[in-house]
CSV table of C-alpha atoms and ligand atoms in Angstrom, one decimal:
chain,number,residue,atom,x,y,z
A,1,UNK,CA,16.6,6.2,3.5
A,2,UNK,CA,14.6,3.3,2.2
A,3,UNK,CA,11.2,2.7,3.3
A,4,UNK,CA,10.8,0.6,6.5
A,5,UNK,CA,8.8,-2.6,6.5
A,6,UNK,CA,8.5,-5.5,8.8
A,7,UNK,CA,6.6,-8.7,9.6
A,8,UNK,CA,3.8,-8.2,12.1
A,9,UNK,CA,2.8,-10.0,15.2
A,10,UNK,CA,-0.8,-11.1,15.4
A,11,UNK,CA,-1.8,-9.4,18.7
A,12,UNK,CA,-5.1,-7.7,18.9
A,13,UNK,CA,-3.7,-4.4,20.3
A,14,UNK,CA,-4.5,-1.0,18.8
A,15,UNK,CA,-4.0,-1.2,15.0
A,16,UNK,CA,-2.2,2.1,15.1
A,17,UNK,CA,0.8,0.5,17.0
A,18,UNK,CA,3.7,-0.8,15.1
A,19,UNK,CA,3.0,-4.5,15.8
A,20,UNK,CA,6.6,-5.7,15.3
A,21,UNK,CA,7.1,-9.5,15.5
A,22,UNK,CA,9.4,-10.6,18.3
A,23,UNK,CA,12.2,-10.7,17.5
A,24,UNK,CA,11.9,-7.8,15.0
A,25,UNK,CA,12.1,-9.0,11.4
A,26,UNK,CA,12.5,-6.3,8.8
A,27,UNK,CA,11.6,-6.7,5.1
A,28,UNK,CA,13.7,-5.3,2.3
A,29,UNK,CA,12.7,-3.5,-0.8
A,30,UNK,CA,13.7,-6.6,-2.8
A,31,UNK,CA,11.4,-8.7,-0.8
A,32,UNK,CA,8.6,-6.2,-1.4
A,33,UNK,CA,9.5,-6.1,-5.1
A,34,UNK,CA,9.1,-9.9,-5.3
A,35,UNK,CA,5.5,-9.4,-4.2
A,36,UNK,CA,5.0,-6.8,-6.9
A,37,UNK,CA,5.1,-3.8,-4.6
A,38,UNK,CA,7.0,-0.9,-6.1
A,39,UNK,CA,8.5,2.1,-4.4
A,40,UNK,CA,9.8,5.6,-5.1
A,41,UNK,CA,11.2,8.2,-2.8
A,42,UNK,CA,10.3,11.7,-4.0
A,43,UNK,CA,10.3,15.3,-2.6
A,44,UNK,CA,6.8,15.9,-1.3
A,45,UNK,CA,7.4,19.7,-1.0
A,46,UNK,CA,7.5,20.1,-4.8
A,47,UNK,CA,4.8,17.7,-5.8
A,48,UNK,CA,3.1,20.3,-8.0
A,49,UNK,CA,6.1,20.8,-10.2
A,50,UNK,CA,8.1,17.6,-9.6
A,51,UNK,CA,9.8,16.3,-12.8
A,52,UNK,CA,10.3,12.9,-11.3
A,53,UNK,CA,6.7,12.5,-10.4
A,54,UNK,CA,5.7,13.9,-13.8
A,55,UNK,CA,7.8,11.2,-15.4
A,56,UNK,CA,6.1,8.4,-13.4
A,57,UNK,CA,2.7,9.8,-14.2
A,58,UNK,CA,3.5,10.2,-17.9
A,59,UNK,CA,5.1,6.7,-18.2
A,60,UNK,CA,2.1,5.0,-16.5
A,61,UNK,CA,-0.7,7.4,-17.5
A,62,UNK,CA,-1.7,8.5,-14.0
A,63,UNK,CA,-4.1,11.2,-12.9
A,64,UNK,CA,-4.5,12.0,-9.3
A,65,UNK,CA,-6.5,13.4,-6.5
A,66,UNK,CA,-5.7,14.3,-2.9
A,67,UNK,CA,-7.1,12.8,0.3
A,68,UNK,CA,-6.7,14.1,3.8
A,69,UNK,CA,-7.3,11.4,6.4
A,70,UNK,CA,-8.3,13.3,9.5
A,71,UNK,CA,-11.6,13.5,11.5
A,72,UNK,CA,-12.1,17.1,10.3
A,73,UNK,CA,-11.4,16.6,6.6
A,74,UNK,CA,-12.6,13.1,5.8
A,75,UNK,CA,-16.4,12.6,5.8
A,76,UNK,CA,-17.5,9.4,7.7
A,77,UNK,CA,-13.9,9.2,9.1
A,78,UNK,CA,-14.5,6.2,11.5
A,79,UNK,CA,-16.4,4.2,8.9
A,80,UNK,CA,-13.8,4.9,6.2
A,81,UNK,CA,-10.9,3.8,8.5
A,82,UNK,CA,-12.8,0.7,9.3
A,83,UNK,CA,-13.2,-0.1,5.6
A,84,UNK,CA,-9.5,0.7,4.9
A,85,UNK,CA,-8.5,-1.8,7.5
A,86,UNK,CA,-10.6,-4.6,6.2
A,87,UNK,CA,-8.5,-6.9,4.2
A,88,UNK,CA,-9.2,-6.6,0.5
A,89,UNK,CA,-8.0,-6.6,-3.1
A,90,UNK,CA,-8.7,-4.3,-6.2
A,91,UNK,CA,-9.1,-5.1,-9.8
A,92,UNK,CA,-6.4,-2.5,-10.5
A,93,UNK,CA,-3.2,-1.4,-8.8
A,94,UNK,CA,-3.4,0.9,-5.8
A,95,UNK,CA,-1.0,3.8,-6.0
A,96,UNK,CA,-0.4,6.1,-3.1
A,97,UNK,CA,2.0,9.0,-2.5
A,98,UNK,CA,2.4,10.3,1.0
A,99,UNK,CA,2.6,14.1,1.1
A,100,UNK,CA,2.3,14.6,4.9
A,101,UNK,CA,1.8,12.6,8.1
A,102,UNK,CA,2.2,8.9,8.0
A,103,UNK,CA,0.5,5.5,8.1
A,104,UNK,CA,0.8,1.8,7.5
A,105,UNK,CA,0.0,-0.2,4.4
A,106,UNK,CA,-0.2,-3.9,5.3
A,107,UNK,CA,0.3,-6.5,2.6
A,108,UNK,CA,0.2,-10.3,2.7
A,109,UNK,CA,3.3,-12.1,1.6
A,110,UNK,CA,3.4,-15.4,-0.4
A,111,UNK,CA,3.0,-17.4,2.9
A,112,UNK,CA,0.0,-15.2,4.0
A,113,UNK,CA,2.0,-13.3,6.6
A,114,UNK,CA,1.3,-9.7,7.2
A,115,UNK,CA,4.1,-7.2,6.2
A,116,UNK,CA,3.6,-3.7,7.6
A,117,UNK,CA,4.9,-0.9,5.3
A,118,UNK,CA,5.5,2.5,7.0
A,119,UNK,CA,4.6,5.3,4.7
A,120,UNK,CA,6.0,8.8,5.4
A,121,UNK,CA,6.2,12.0,3.4
A,122,UNK,CA,7.9,11.4,0.0
A,123,UNK,CA,7.0,7.7,-0.1
A,124,UNK,CA,5.2,6.6,-3.3
A,125,UNK,CA,4.1,3.0,-3.4
A,126,UNK,CA,2.3,0.8,-5.9
A,127,UNK,CA,0.4,-2.3,-4.7
A,128,UNK,CA,-0.3,-4.7,-7.6
A,129,UNK,CA,-3.8,-5.6,-8.5
A,130,UNK,CA,-4.9,-8.7,-6.6
A,131,UNK,CA,-2.6,-8.4,-3.6
A,132,UNK,CA,-4.4,-8.7,-0.2
A,133,UNK,CA,-3.9,-5.5,1.8
A,134,UNK,CA,-5.3,-2.9,4.2
A,135,UNK,CA,-4.4,0.5,5.6
A,136,UNK,CA,-4.3,2.2,9.0
A,137,UNK,CA,-3.1,5.5,10.4
A,138,UNK,CA,-0.3,5.2,12.9
A,139,UNK,CA,-0.4,6.9,16.3
A,140,UNK,CA,0.2,10.3,14.6
A,141,UNK,CA,-3.4,10.0,13.4
A,142,UNK,CA,-3.0,12.0,10.3
A,143,UNK,CA,-1.9,11.7,6.7
A,144,UNK,CA,-2.3,13.4,3.4
A,145,UNK,CA,-2.2,11.1,0.4
A,146,UNK,CA,-2.1,11.6,-3.3
A,147,UNK,CA,-4.1,8.8,-5.0
A,148,UNK,CA,-3.0,8.1,-8.5
A,149,UNK,CA,-5.1,6.2,-11.1
A,150,UNK,CA,-5.6,5.5,-14.8
A,151,UNK,CA,-8.7,7.0,-16.4
A,152,UNK,CA,-11.6,7.3,-14.0
A,153,UNK,CA,-10.7,6.3,-10.4
A,154,UNK,CA,-12.3,3.0,-9.2
A,155,UNK,CA,-11.7,2.4,-5.6
A,156,UNK,CA,-13.9,-0.6,-5.2
A,157,UNK,CA,-12.5,-3.0,-2.5
A,158,UNK,CA,-13.3,-6.7,-2.8
A,159,UNK,CA,-13.0,-8.1,0.7
A,160,UNK,CA,-11.3,-11.4,1.4
A,161,UNK,CA,-11.9,-14.2,0.4
A,162,UNK,CA,-11.5,-13.4,-3.4
A,163,UNK,CA,-9.7,-16.5,-4.7
A,164,UNK,CA,-12.0,-16.6,-7.8
A,165,UNK,CA,-11.5,-12.9,-8.6
A,166,UNK,CA,-9.7,-12.5,-12.0
A,167,UNK,CA,-7.3,-10.0,-10.5
A,168,UNK,CA,-6.4,-12.4,-7.7
A,169,UNK,CA,-5.9,-15.3,-10.1
A,170,UNK,CA,-3.7,-13.1,-12.3
A,171,UNK,CA,-1.7,-12.0,-9.3
A,172,UNK,CA,-1.1,-15.6,-8.1
A,173,UNK,CA,-0.3,-16.6,-11.7
A,174,UNK,CA,2.5,-14.1,-11.9
A,175,UNK,CA,4.3,-16.0,-9.1
A,176,UNK,CA,4.0,-19.4,-10.8
A,177,UNK,CA,5.3,-17.8,-14.0
A,178,UNK,CA,8.3,-16.3,-12.2
A,179,UNK,CA,8.9,-19.7,-10.5
A,180,UNK,CA,8.8,-21.4,-13.9
A,181,UNK,CA,11.4,-19.0,-15.3
A,182,UNK,CA,13.6,-19.6,-12.3
A,183,UNK,CA,13.3,-23.4,-12.7
A,184,UNK,CA,14.2,-23.3,-16.4
A,185,UNK,CA,17.2,-21.1,-15.6
A,186,UNK,CA,18.7,-23.9,-13.5
B,1,KMT,C1,-6.9,5.6,1.6
B,1,KMT,S1,-5.6,4.7,1.1
B,1,KMT,C2,-5.6,3.1,1.7
B,1,KMT,C3,-6.9,2.4,1.8
B,1,KMT,C4,-7.1,1.4,0.7
B,1,KMT,O1,-6.5,0.3,0.7
B,1,KMT,C5,-8.0,1.8,-0.4
B,1,KMT,O2,-8.3,2.9,-0.4
B,1,KMT,O3,-8.3,0.9,-1.1
B,2,FE2,FE1,-7.1,-0.8,-1.1
């Protein structure tokens, strides 16, 4: 099964609800790939000895740590969740592998519409540097995530607006470059 993603409505209801647009409008892996969002489906039960995960880590030079998002295990739980749900970018990619529970990563598409990506056990996603995004738990209220990173982890969020941030500029440039290639091909 591929990952599920859809366009969101803009209602102010509980952020943990699915927020499907009406009518529902699903988003494919290809559409996500066009935004630079990458996806793997792995077996979360063997993450400690998983050859496939090892290959991704070796190819991309990733270390990792584990993060439990629950009131008991995460210090300053309410504050952290509020920060996670504040729209931001990073100077580097954001790589998350869901080992347990579930949650939503929301990313902005090229037209600034929110796409909600539902993360479940076995889903590994990479958000490119410079993409506006946020995260929330769903109504299950729990997830265990592996956070992957190169070198020392830097989790600094830069809250929107960040149009002058180098990572934002690079990210937007990648679209114009692709569009340029597509034009030349015609
Ligand atoms: C804890 S994973 C999701 C939250 C987020 O976007 C971040 O940590 O930068
Ligand atoms: Fe983030």
